[in-house]
Coordinates of C-alpha atoms in Angstrom, one line a residue:
Chain A
M19 CA -20.9 -21.1 -7.2
S20 CA -17.6 -22.9 -7.6
I21 CA -16.0 -22.9 -4.2
R22 CA -17.8 -23.1 -0.8
V23 CA -15.9 -22.1 2.3
I24 CA -16.7 -24.6 5.1
Q25 CA -14.0 -23.3 7.5
P26 CA -12.2 -20.1 6.7
G27 CA -8.8 -20.7 8.3
V28 CA -6.9 -18.0 10.2
Q29 CA -6.6 -15.5 7.4
T30 CA -7.5 -16.4 3.9
T31 CA -7.7 -13.5 1.5
V32 CA -7.9 -12.9 -2.3
Q33 CA -4.7 -11.2 -3.5
D34 CA -3.0 -10.3 -6.8
L35 CA 0.2 -8.3 -7.3
G36 CA -1.3 -5.2 -5.6
R37 CA -3.1 -1.9 -6.3
F38 CA -0.8 0.4 -8.0
G39 CA -1.5 4.1 -9.0
Y40 CA -3.3 5.1 -5.9
Q41 CA -0.5 5.5 -3.3
Q42 CA -0.5 9.2 -3.9
F43 CA -4.1 9.2 -2.6
G44 CA -3.1 7.3 0.6
V45 CA -4.3 3.9 -0.7
P46 CA -1.9 1.1 0.4
V47 CA -0.7 -1.3 -2.3
A48 CA -1.6 -4.6 -0.5
G49 CA -1.1 -7.7 -2.8
A50 CA 0.6 -11.1 -2.2
M51 CA 3.2 -11.1 0.6
D52 CA 5.2 -13.7 -1.3
P53 CA 4.6 -12.6 -4.9
R54 CA 6.9 -15.3 -6.4
S55 CA 4.9 -18.2 -5.0
M56 CA 1.7 -16.6 -6.3
K57 CA 3.2 -16.1 -9.8
L58 CA 4.4 -19.7 -10.0
A59 CA 1.0 -21.0 -9.0
N60 CA -0.6 -19.0 -11.8
L61 CA 2.0 -19.9 -14.4
L62 CA 1.5 -23.6 -13.8
L63 CA -2.1 -23.1 -14.8
G64 CA -1.4 -20.9 -17.8
N65 CA -2.8 -17.8 -16.0
D66 CA -1.4 -14.4 -16.2
P67 CA 1.2 -14.4 -13.4
G68 CA -0.6 -11.6 -11.6
E69 CA -4.0 -13.3 -11.6
A70 CA -5.8 -13.1 -8.2
A71 CA -5.3 -16.2 -6.0
L72 CA -6.0 -17.1 -2.4
E73 CA -3.3 -16.2 0.1
I74 CA -3.6 -18.8 2.9
T75 CA -1.9 -18.0 6.2
I76 CA -0.6 -20.6 8.8
M77 CA -3.9 -22.5 9.3
G78 CA -5.7 -23.1 6.1
P79 CA -9.4 -23.3 5.2
Q80 CA -11.6 -26.1 4.3
L81 CA -13.0 -25.7 0.8
V82 CA -15.5 -27.7 -1.2
F83 CA -15.4 -27.4 -5.0
D84 CA -18.7 -27.4 -6.9
E85 CA -17.2 -27.2 -10.3
T86 CA -14.4 -29.0 -12.1
N87 CA -11.2 -26.9 -12.7
Y88 CA -7.4 -27.0 -12.5
I89 CA -5.8 -25.6 -9.3
A90 CA -2.2 -25.1 -8.1
L91 CA -0.8 -24.7 -4.6
T92 CA 2.6 -23.1 -3.9
G93 CA 4.5 -21.4 -1.1
G94 CA 4.7 -22.7 2.5
D95 CA 3.6 -26.2 3.3
L96 CA 0.4 -26.0 5.2
G97 CA -0.4 -29.7 5.0
A98 CA -3.0 -29.6 2.2
S99 CA -5.1 -32.7 1.7
L100 CA -7.6 -33.3 -1.2
D101 CA -10.3 -35.8 -0.2
G102 CA -8.0 -37.2 2.5
K103 CA -5.0 -37.7 0.2
P104 CA -2.0 -35.3 0.3
M105 CA -2.5 -32.6 -2.3
P106 CA 0.7 -32.2 -4.4
R107 CA 2.2 -28.7 -4.3
Y108 CA 3.9 -26.9 -7.2
Q109 CA 1.8 -28.8 -9.6
A110 CA -1.4 -28.3 -11.6
V111 CA -4.1 -30.6 -10.1
K112 CA -7.5 -31.3 -11.5
V113 CA -10.3 -31.0 -8.9
Q114 CA -13.7 -32.5 -9.6
A115 CA -17.0 -31.1 -8.3
G116 CA -17.6 -32.4 -4.9
Q117 CA -14.0 -32.7 -3.8
T118 CA -12.9 -31.2 -0.5
L119 CA -9.6 -29.4 0.2
R120 CA -8.4 -29.2 3.8
F121 CA -5.2 -28.0 5.4
L122 CA -4.1 -30.2 8.3
G123 CA -1.4 -27.9 9.8
L124 CA 1.7 -25.9 9.2
R125 CA 4.8 -27.9 8.2
N126 CA 7.0 -25.0 7.0
G127 CA 6.8 -21.4 5.9
C128 CA 3.9 -19.1 6.7
R129 CA 1.7 -18.6 3.6
A130 CA 0.4 -20.8 0.8
Y131 CA -1.0 -19.6 -2.5
L132 CA -3.9 -21.4 -4.2
A133 CA -4.5 -20.4 -7.8
F134 CA -7.4 -21.4 -10.1
A135 CA -7.2 -21.8 -13.9
G136 CA -9.0 -18.9 -15.4
G137 CA -9.0 -17.0 -12.1
L138 CA -11.7 -15.9 -9.7
D139 CA -14.8 -14.0 -10.5
I140 CA -14.0 -11.0 -8.3
P141 CA -14.6 -7.4 -9.5
P142 CA -11.4 -5.3 -9.5
V143 CA -11.5 -2.2 -7.2
M144 CA -9.1 0.6 -8.4
G145 CA -7.6 -1.8 -10.8
S146 CA -6.8 -4.6 -8.5
R147 CA -8.5 -7.7 -6.8
S148 CA -6.2 -7.5 -3.8
T149 CA -8.0 -7.4 -0.4
Y150 CA -7.0 -4.4 1.8
M151 CA -8.8 -5.4 5.0
K152 CA -8.3 -2.2 7.0
A153 CA -10.2 0.0 4.5
K154 CA -12.4 -3.0 3.4
I155 CA -11.4 -2.7 -0.3
G156 CA -11.1 -5.3 -2.9
G157 CA -11.0 -9.1 -2.8
F158 CA -14.1 -10.9 -1.4
K159 CA -16.2 -8.1 0.1
G160 CA -13.0 -6.3 1.3
R161 CA -12.4 -8.9 4.0
K162 CA -10.8 -12.3 4.8
L163 CA -13.0 -15.3 4.0
E164 CA -15.6 -16.5 6.5
A165 CA -17.5 -19.8 6.8
G166 CA -20.4 -19.9 4.3
D167 CA -18.7 -17.6 1.7
E168 CA -19.1 -18.8 -1.9
L169 CA -16.7 -17.8 -4.6
S170 CA -17.0 -18.3 -8.4
F171 CA -14.3 -19.2 -11.0
R172 CA -14.2 -16.6 -13.7
D173 CA -13.2 -18.8 -16.7
P174 CA -12.6 -22.4 -15.4
K175 CA -10.6 -24.9 -17.5
P176 CA -11.7 -28.4 -17.0
D177 CA -9.0 -29.4 -19.5
L178 CA -5.5 -28.0 -19.8
L179 CA -2.8 -28.8 -22.4
F180 CA 0.1 -31.0 -21.2
P181 CA -1.2 -31.5 -17.6
E182 CA 1.8 -33.8 -16.9
R183 CA 4.3 -31.0 -17.6
R184 CA 2.8 -28.6 -15.1
K185 CA 5.0 -29.4 -12.3
L186 CA 7.9 -27.6 -10.5
G187 CA 10.3 -28.5 -7.7
A188 CA 9.3 -27.1 -4.3
D189 CA 10.5 -23.6 -4.5
F190 CA 10.4 -22.6 -0.9
V191 CA 13.0 -24.3 1.3
P192 CA 12.9 -23.5 5.0
Q193 CA 16.3 -22.5 6.5
K194 CA 17.7 -22.0 10.0
Q195 CA 18.6 -18.5 9.2
Y196 CA 17.6 -16.4 6.2
D197 CA 19.9 -13.9 4.5
L198 CA 17.9 -10.9 3.4
R199 CA 19.6 -8.8 0.8
V200 CA 19.0 -5.0 1.3
I201 CA 19.9 -1.7 -0.4
L202 CA 21.0 0.9 2.0
G203 CA 18.8 4.0 2.4
P204 CA 16.7 6.1 2.3
Q205 CA 17.6 7.4 5.8
D206 CA 20.9 5.5 6.4
D207 CA 22.5 8.9 7.2
H208 CA 20.3 9.1 10.3
F209 CA 22.3 6.3 11.9
T210 CA 25.7 6.3 13.6
E211 CA 28.5 4.2 12.2
E212 CA 28.0 1.8 15.1
G213 CA 24.3 1.6 14.3
L214 CA 24.9 0.6 10.7
Q215 CA 27.5 -2.0 11.8
T216 CA 25.0 -3.4 14.3
F217 CA 22.4 -3.7 11.6
F218 CA 24.6 -5.8 9.3
R219 CA 26.4 -7.8 12.0
E220 CA 23.6 -9.0 14.2
V221 CA 21.1 -11.8 13.7
Y222 CA 17.5 -10.6 14.3
T223 CA 14.5 -12.8 15.3
V224 CA 11.0 -12.4 14.0
S225 CA 8.8 -11.4 16.9
A226 CA 5.2 -12.6 17.6
E227 CA 4.0 -9.4 15.7
F228 CA 4.3 -10.3 12.0
D229 CA 1.4 -9.6 9.7
R230 CA 0.6 -8.2 6.3
M231 CA 1.4 -4.7 7.4
G232 CA 4.9 -5.3 8.9
I233 CA 7.3 -7.8 10.5
R234 CA 8.7 -6.7 13.8
L235 CA 12.1 -8.0 14.7
D236 CA 13.8 -8.5 18.1
G237 CA 17.5 -8.1 18.5
A238 CA 20.3 -5.6 19.1
V239 CA 19.2 -2.0 19.2
I240 CA 20.3 0.1 16.2
E241 CA 21.7 3.4 17.2
H242 CA 20.4 6.7 15.6
K243 CA 22.3 10.0 15.5
N244 CA 19.2 12.0 16.6
G245 CA 16.3 9.6 17.1
G246 CA 14.0 7.9 14.6
D247 CA 11.5 10.6 13.8
I248 CA 11.5 12.3 10.4
I249 CA 9.0 14.4 8.4
S250 CA 6.8 11.8 6.6
D251 CA 7.9 10.4 3.3
G252 CA 6.9 7.4 1.1
I253 CA 7.4 3.8 2.2
A254 CA 8.4 1.0 -0.2
F255 CA 7.6 -2.8 0.2
G256 CA 10.5 -4.2 2.2
A257 CA 11.6 -0.9 3.8
V258 CA 13.3 -1.6 7.1
Q259 CA 11.9 1.0 9.4
V260 CA 13.7 1.7 12.7
P261 CA 11.8 3.9 15.2
T262 CA 13.6 5.6 18.0
A263 CA 13.5 2.4 20.2
G264 CA 16.0 0.9 17.7
K265 CA 14.2 -2.4 16.8
P266 CA 13.7 -2.9 13.1
I267 CA 10.3 -3.4 11.4
I268 CA 10.1 -4.7 7.8
M269 CA 7.3 -3.0 6.1
A270 CA 5.1 -5.4 4.1
A271 CA 2.2 -5.5 1.6
D272 CA -0.4 -3.7 3.7
R273 CA 2.0 -0.9 4.9
Q274 CA 0.7 2.6 5.0
T275 CA 1.8 4.7 2.0
T276 CA 3.7 7.2 4.1
G277 CA 5.3 7.3 7.5
G278 CA 7.4 9.4 9.9
Y279 CA 10.1 6.9 11.0
T280 CA 13.6 6.5 9.7
K281 CA 14.2 3.6 7.2
I282 CA 17.7 2.2 7.3
A283 CA 17.5 0.0 4.2
T284 CA 15.1 -1.8 1.8
V285 CA 14.8 -5.6 1.2
I286 CA 15.3 -6.3 -2.5
S287 CA 12.4 -7.6 -4.6
A288 CA 14.0 -11.0 -5.3
D289 CA 13.9 -11.6 -1.5
F290 CA 10.2 -10.7 -1.0
R291 CA 9.6 -14.5 -1.4
I292 CA 11.4 -14.9 2.0
L293 CA 9.5 -12.0 3.7
G294 CA 6.2 -13.7 2.9
Q295 CA 7.2 -16.9 4.5
L296 CA 8.7 -15.5 7.8
R297 CA 7.0 -16.2 11.0
G298 CA 7.7 -15.7 14.8
G299 CA 11.0 -17.2 15.9
D300 CA 12.6 -17.2 12.4
K301 CA 16.2 -15.7 12.2
V302 CA 17.2 -13.2 9.6
H303 CA 20.5 -11.5 8.8
F304 CA 20.8 -8.4 6.6
V305 CA 23.3 -8.3 3.7
P306 CA 24.1 -5.1 1.8
V307 CA 23.9 -5.2 -2.0
T308 CA 23.8 -2.6 -4.8
V309 CA 20.7 -1.6 -6.8
E310 CA 22.4 -3.1 -9.9
H311 CA 22.8 -6.5 -8.1
A312 CA 19.1 -6.3 -7.0
Q313 CA 17.8 -5.5 -10.5
T314 CA 19.9 -8.2 -12.1
S315 CA 18.3 -10.7 -9.6
M316 CA 14.9 -9.4 -10.5
M317 CA 15.6 -10.0 -14.2
L318 CA 16.9 -13.5 -13.6
E319 CA 13.6 -14.2 -11.8
Q320 CA 11.7 -12.8 -14.8
N321 CA 13.6 -15.0 -17.2
Y322 CA 12.6 -18.1 -15.1
Y323 CA 9.0 -17.1 -15.3
N324 CA 9.3 -16.6 -19.1
M325 CA 11.0 -20.0 -19.4
I326 CA 8.1 -21.7 -17.6
T327 CA 5.5 -20.0 -19.8
D328 CA 7.4 -20.9 -23.0
F329 CA 7.8 -24.5 -21.9
L330 CA 4.1 -24.9 -21.2
K331 CA 3.2 -23.5 -24.6
R332 CA 5.6 -25.5 -26.7
D333 CA 4.0 -28.5 -28.4
R334 CA 6.9 -30.8 -27.8
G335 CA 8.8 -31.4 -24.5
L336 CA 12.4 -30.3 -24.0
Chain B
M24 CA 17.5 23.3 -7.5
N25 CA 20.4 23.0 -5.0
N26 CA 19.9 20.8 -2.0
V27 CA 17.9 18.2 -4.0
R28 CA 18.9 14.7 -2.9
F29 CA 18.2 11.3 -4.5
L30 CA 17.5 8.7 -1.8
L31 CA 17.6 5.0 -2.5
T32 CA 14.3 3.2 -1.6
G33 CA 15.0 -0.3 -2.9
D34 CA 15.2 -1.6 -6.5
T35 CA 11.8 -0.4 -7.9
S36 CA 11.7 3.2 -6.7
L37 CA 13.7 6.4 -5.9
T38 CA 12.9 9.3 -3.7
V39 CA 13.7 12.8 -4.8
E40 CA 14.0 14.9 -1.7
F41 CA 13.5 18.7 -2.1
G42 CA 14.0 19.8 1.5
N43 CA 13.7 18.7 5.1
E44 CA 10.9 20.9 6.5
I45 CA 7.3 21.6 6.0
N46 CA 6.7 24.7 3.9
E47 CA 4.8 25.9 0.8
S48 CA 7.8 26.6 -1.3
I49 CA 9.1 23.0 -1.0
N50 CA 5.7 21.7 -1.7
H51 CA 5.5 23.9 -4.8
D52 CA 8.8 22.5 -6.0
I53 CA 7.5 18.9 -5.6
R54 CA 4.3 19.7 -7.5
A55 CA 6.4 21.4 -10.3
Y56 CA 8.7 18.4 -10.5
K57 CA 5.7 16.0 -10.6
I58 CA 4.2 17.9 -13.5
A59 CA 7.6 18.1 -15.3
L60 CA 7.9 14.3 -14.8
E61 CA 4.5 13.6 -16.2
K62 CA 5.2 15.9 -19.3
A63 CA 8.6 14.2 -19.9
G64 CA 6.9 10.8 -20.4
I65 CA 9.9 8.8 -19.2
P66 CA 9.1 5.1 -20.0
G67 CA 8.8 2.7 -17.1
I68 CA 7.3 5.0 -14.4
V69 CA 4.6 3.1 -12.4
E70 CA 3.4 5.9 -10.1
T71 CA 4.6 8.8 -8.0
V72 CA 3.9 9.6 -4.3
P73 CA 4.3 13.2 -3.2
T74 CA 4.9 13.9 0.5
Y75 CA 5.8 17.0 2.6
R76 CA 9.4 17.0 1.4
S77 CA 9.8 14.6 -1.4
L78 CA 8.5 12.8 -4.4
M79 CA 8.8 9.0 -4.4
V80 CA 9.0 7.7 -8.0
H81 CA 8.2 4.0 -8.6
Y82 CA 9.5 2.5 -11.8
D83 CA 9.8 -0.9 -13.6
P84 CA 13.4 -2.0 -13.9
S85 CA 12.5 -4.3 -16.8
V86 CA 11.8 -1.2 -18.8
I87 CA 14.5 1.1 -17.5
R88 CA 17.4 0.3 -15.1
Y89 CA 18.5 2.4 -12.1
G90 CA 21.5 4.2 -13.7
A91 CA 19.6 5.4 -16.8
F92 CA 16.5 6.2 -14.8
R93 CA 18.4 8.3 -12.2
E94 CA 20.2 10.2 -15.0
K95 CA 16.8 11.1 -16.6
L96 CA 15.4 12.3 -13.2
E97 CA 18.5 14.4 -12.6
Q98 CA 18.3 16.0 -16.1
L99 CA 14.7 16.9 -15.4
L100 CA 15.8 19.1 -12.5
G101 CA 17.7 21.3 -14.8
E102 CA 14.6 21.7 -17.1
M103 CA 12.2 22.6 -14.4
A104 CA 12.6 26.4 -14.6
A105 CA 11.2 26.2 -18.2
I106 CA 8.1 24.2 -17.2
E107 CA 4.9 26.2 -16.9
I108 CA 3.0 25.3 -13.7
P109 CA -0.7 25.8 -14.0
P110 CA -2.4 27.5 -11.0
S111 CA -3.5 25.0 -8.3
P112 CA -7.1 24.0 -8.3
M113 CA -9.2 24.9 -5.3
L114 CA -11.9 22.5 -4.0
E115 CA -14.9 24.1 -2.3
I116 CA -16.1 21.7 0.4
P117 CA -19.5 22.3 2.1
V118 CA -19.5 21.8 5.9
L119 CA -22.4 21.8 8.4
Y120 CA -20.6 23.2 11.4
G121 CA -21.6 22.5 15.1
G122 CA -24.5 20.7 16.5
E123 CA -24.6 16.9 16.2
M124 CA -22.1 17.0 13.3
G125 CA -19.6 19.1 15.2
P126 CA -19.9 18.1 18.9
D127 CA -16.6 19.7 19.8
L128 CA -17.2 23.2 18.4
P129 CA -18.2 24.6 21.8
F130 CA -15.0 23.3 23.3
V131 CA -12.8 24.7 20.5
A132 CA -14.6 28.1 20.8
E133 CA -14.1 28.2 24.6
H134 CA -10.5 27.1 24.2
A135 CA -9.9 29.9 21.7
G136 CA -11.8 32.4 23.8
M137 CA -14.2 33.4 21.0
S138 CA -17.7 32.6 19.8
E139 CA -18.6 29.5 17.8
E140 CA -19.5 31.8 14.9
E141 CA -16.0 33.3 15.0
V142 CA -14.4 29.8 14.9
V143 CA -16.5 28.9 11.9
R144 CA -15.7 32.2 10.2
I145 CA -11.9 31.7 10.7
H146 CA -12.0 28.0 9.7
S147 CA -14.0 28.6 6.6
S148 CA -12.1 31.7 5.3
A149 CA -8.6 30.1 5.0
E150 CA -7.3 28.4 1.9
Y151 CA -5.7 25.1 3.0
L152 CA -2.8 23.6 1.0
I153 CA -3.0 19.8 0.6
Y154 CA 0.6 18.9 1.3
M155 CA 0.1 15.2 0.9
L156 CA -2.3 12.3 1.4
G157 CA -1.6 9.3 3.6
F158 CA -2.6 7.5 6.8
T159 CA -5.8 6.2 5.3
P160 CA -7.2 6.3 1.7
G161 CA -8.1 10.0 1.0
F162 CA -6.7 11.5 4.2
T163 CA -5.3 14.9 3.5
Y164 CA -2.5 16.6 5.4
L165 CA -3.5 20.3 5.2
G166 CA -1.5 23.4 6.0
G167 CA -2.6 26.9 6.6
M168 CA -4.9 26.8 9.6
S169 CA -4.9 29.9 11.9
D170 CA -3.2 29.3 15.3
K171 CA -6.2 31.2 16.8
I172 CA -8.4 28.2 16.5
A173 CA -5.8 25.5 17.4
A174 CA -7.0 23.0 20.0
P175 CA -5.5 19.9 21.7
R176 CA -6.5 16.4 20.8
L177 CA -9.2 14.7 22.8
K178 CA -7.8 13.0 25.9
Q179 CA -9.9 10.0 25.2
P180 CA -10.0 9.2 21.4
R181 CA -13.4 8.3 19.9
V182 CA -13.9 4.7 18.8
K183 CA -15.7 5.6 15.7
I184 CA -15.8 8.9 13.8
P185 CA -18.2 9.0 10.8
A186 CA -16.7 9.6 7.4
G187 CA -16.9 13.3 6.4
S188 CA -16.2 14.6 9.9
V189 CA -14.1 17.8 9.9
G190 CA -11.7 18.1 12.8
I191 CA -9.0 20.1 14.5
A192 CA -5.9 18.7 16.2
G193 CA -3.2 21.1 17.3
T194 CA -2.8 23.5 14.4
Q195 CA -3.9 20.8 11.9
T196 CA -7.3 20.5 10.3
G197 CA -8.8 17.8 8.0
V198 CA -11.6 15.6 7.0
Y199 CA -12.0 11.9 8.0
P200 CA -12.4 10.1 4.6
I201 CA -13.6 6.8 6.1
D202 CA -15.2 5.8 9.4
S203 CA -12.3 5.4 11.8
P204 CA -11.2 5.9 15.4
G205 CA -9.6 9.2 16.2
G206 CA -8.8 11.9 18.7
W207 CA -9.5 15.1 16.7
Q208 CA -11.9 17.8 17.9
L209 CA -14.9 17.5 15.6
I210 CA -16.3 20.8 14.5
G211 CA -18.5 19.8 11.6
R212 CA -19.2 17.4 8.8
T213 CA -19.3 17.5 5.0
P214 CA -21.8 15.5 3.0
V215 CA -19.2 15.1 0.2
K216 CA -17.5 11.8 -0.1
M217 CA -13.8 12.6 -0.2
Y218 CA -13.3 8.9 -0.8
D219 CA -15.5 6.3 -2.6
P220 CA -13.7 3.2 -3.9
D221 CA -16.5 2.5 -6.4
R222 CA -16.5 6.0 -8.0
E223 CA -14.7 6.7 -11.3
V224 CA -12.5 9.1 -9.4
P225 CA -12.2 7.3 -6.1
I226 CA -10.4 10.1 -4.2
L227 CA -11.2 13.8 -4.8
P228 CA -8.3 15.7 -3.3
E229 CA -4.8 15.6 -4.7
A230 CA -1.5 16.8 -3.2
G231 CA -0.7 20.4 -4.3
Q232 CA -4.4 21.4 -4.6
Y233 CA -6.1 23.7 -2.1
I234 CA -9.3 23.2 0.0
K235 CA -11.7 25.8 1.1
F236 CA -14.6 25.0 3.4
F237 CA -17.9 26.8 3.2
P238 CA -20.6 26.7 5.8
V239 CA -24.0 25.3 4.9
T240 CA -27.3 25.0 6.7
Q241 CA -29.0 21.7 7.7
E242 CA -31.3 22.1 4.6
E243 CA -28.4 22.7 2.3
Y244 CA -26.5 19.8 3.8
D245 CA -29.5 17.4 3.3
A246 CA -29.9 18.6 -0.3
I247 CA -26.2 18.1 -1.1
L248 CA -26.3 14.7 0.6
R249 CA -29.2 13.6 -1.6
E250 CA -27.2 14.7 -4.7
V251 CA -24.1 12.9 -3.4
E252 CA -26.0 9.7 -2.9
A253 CA -27.6 10.0 -6.4
G254 CA -24.1 10.5 -7.8
T255 CA -25.1 13.9 -9.3
Y256 CA -23.1 16.2 -7.0
S257 CA -19.8 17.6 -8.2
V258 CA -17.5 19.6 -6.0
K259 CA -17.0 23.2 -7.2
T260 CA -13.4 23.5 -8.3
H261 CA -11.7 26.6 -9.7
A262 CA -8.2 27.8 -10.4
R263 CA -6.7 29.4 -7.3
K264 CA -5.4 33.0 -7.7
E265 CA -1.7 33.0 -6.8
G266 CA -0.3 35.1 -4.1

């Protein structure tokens, strides 16, 4: 075994970028809530950006390593400490057999991602290693980690080229209020003009109900023309669902594949990094953008990933 | 194809809406469009999700951008008439009705004012269209049940319903693919696993196909169950006669 779980934390699960191709059969996508942080952790280690990592929520686990490997930690700051010393984030760190990783408490954000060079030895289910807890699929036995669990590295790398280069600036910066860029639709025509104005004018507060399935918001009621019920259709990651009561819910990684409530808009992919770090009390404000803007932002992000990969492969520095 | 609308569902998918009600003709259009889309081989398509009234198409913008993609999807609408749609497959699903497996069959019969045998005969003679899957992995939304055997949901939902249970709720009928809580009236159970994440084909039913239930005895149920567990049972499937 490579990693022993001493304490599991609140909710520590194995996630990759999600289970695609089975939504038509009712299987939710799951996957990382903050895909950018997960990709960066993997890239720092020379992994495929979609390699499965641990998604650690609010209160982290206590893990003991039984095997030497490089690891990287990204996302929210959960107070990680390696053998009693602060564990650097956004950096490849060599851990030796016998070392203990603890999380002392949440400093900012909501979720951290812990990636391992060479990945984890977890069998893919329907093409993905993501845990979907509700149906007990994927990840480690289809559930969150528990004390006593033992995980194995798949192809550990006790040595990595250019370890000193494998470092990025902290990527997640907490803010008083987050702007979430959205594309209007699919059911924007089910809302009154006043309802649409409310949605874009008001500041919403993340309620105590925020999990991998959805993030419920409190704030001004968004007015429908004829209520919030529709004949079921598909739900995208980031869809802002508004049931008849008028309070928005941002649908997240573990959302059901289909649903019967109106969706006023969809958060753009480049801002999923914010969704994954939101927690109760955070403020959000919705800003409309075009699909073209959203896709350009996605491509810029992709260019950044490519740049990191190239830089770590190049045999001389910049 | 009038009335078809393209709905924006973010930056990696589009929803093609064929109508705003539940009927077989809309579902047929969705199936036809899905087949046309698969044949067209447009690069960048990740997956498609059919529902009662629409087809959600997920794509990769690093392969094809929104403008070009939408144009291709619109073009395809014009070409649909020329696409040959194969007859829908029909899945034959064995069910042990009543007894322990279907504890609510007596209630459904009493509610319908008929014998249990008559409920079974009506339930197992219809051909049910699979409009869509959702709710949980492998859960089918079926259309086509006779109003005569409609029954209200349980007042107190059960905490755990075993996978394979066949139920009725209002004018809907269906099979629970995984153990789950639920309020449907249970009339029987199938030994067939509609959903098995470790099987090569994890989920048997597909939107646009039909399901027909056929009654089996306890002995037949046990025999099929043994085959299912050994991985040797295959559900009988044949092309459905149209009309």
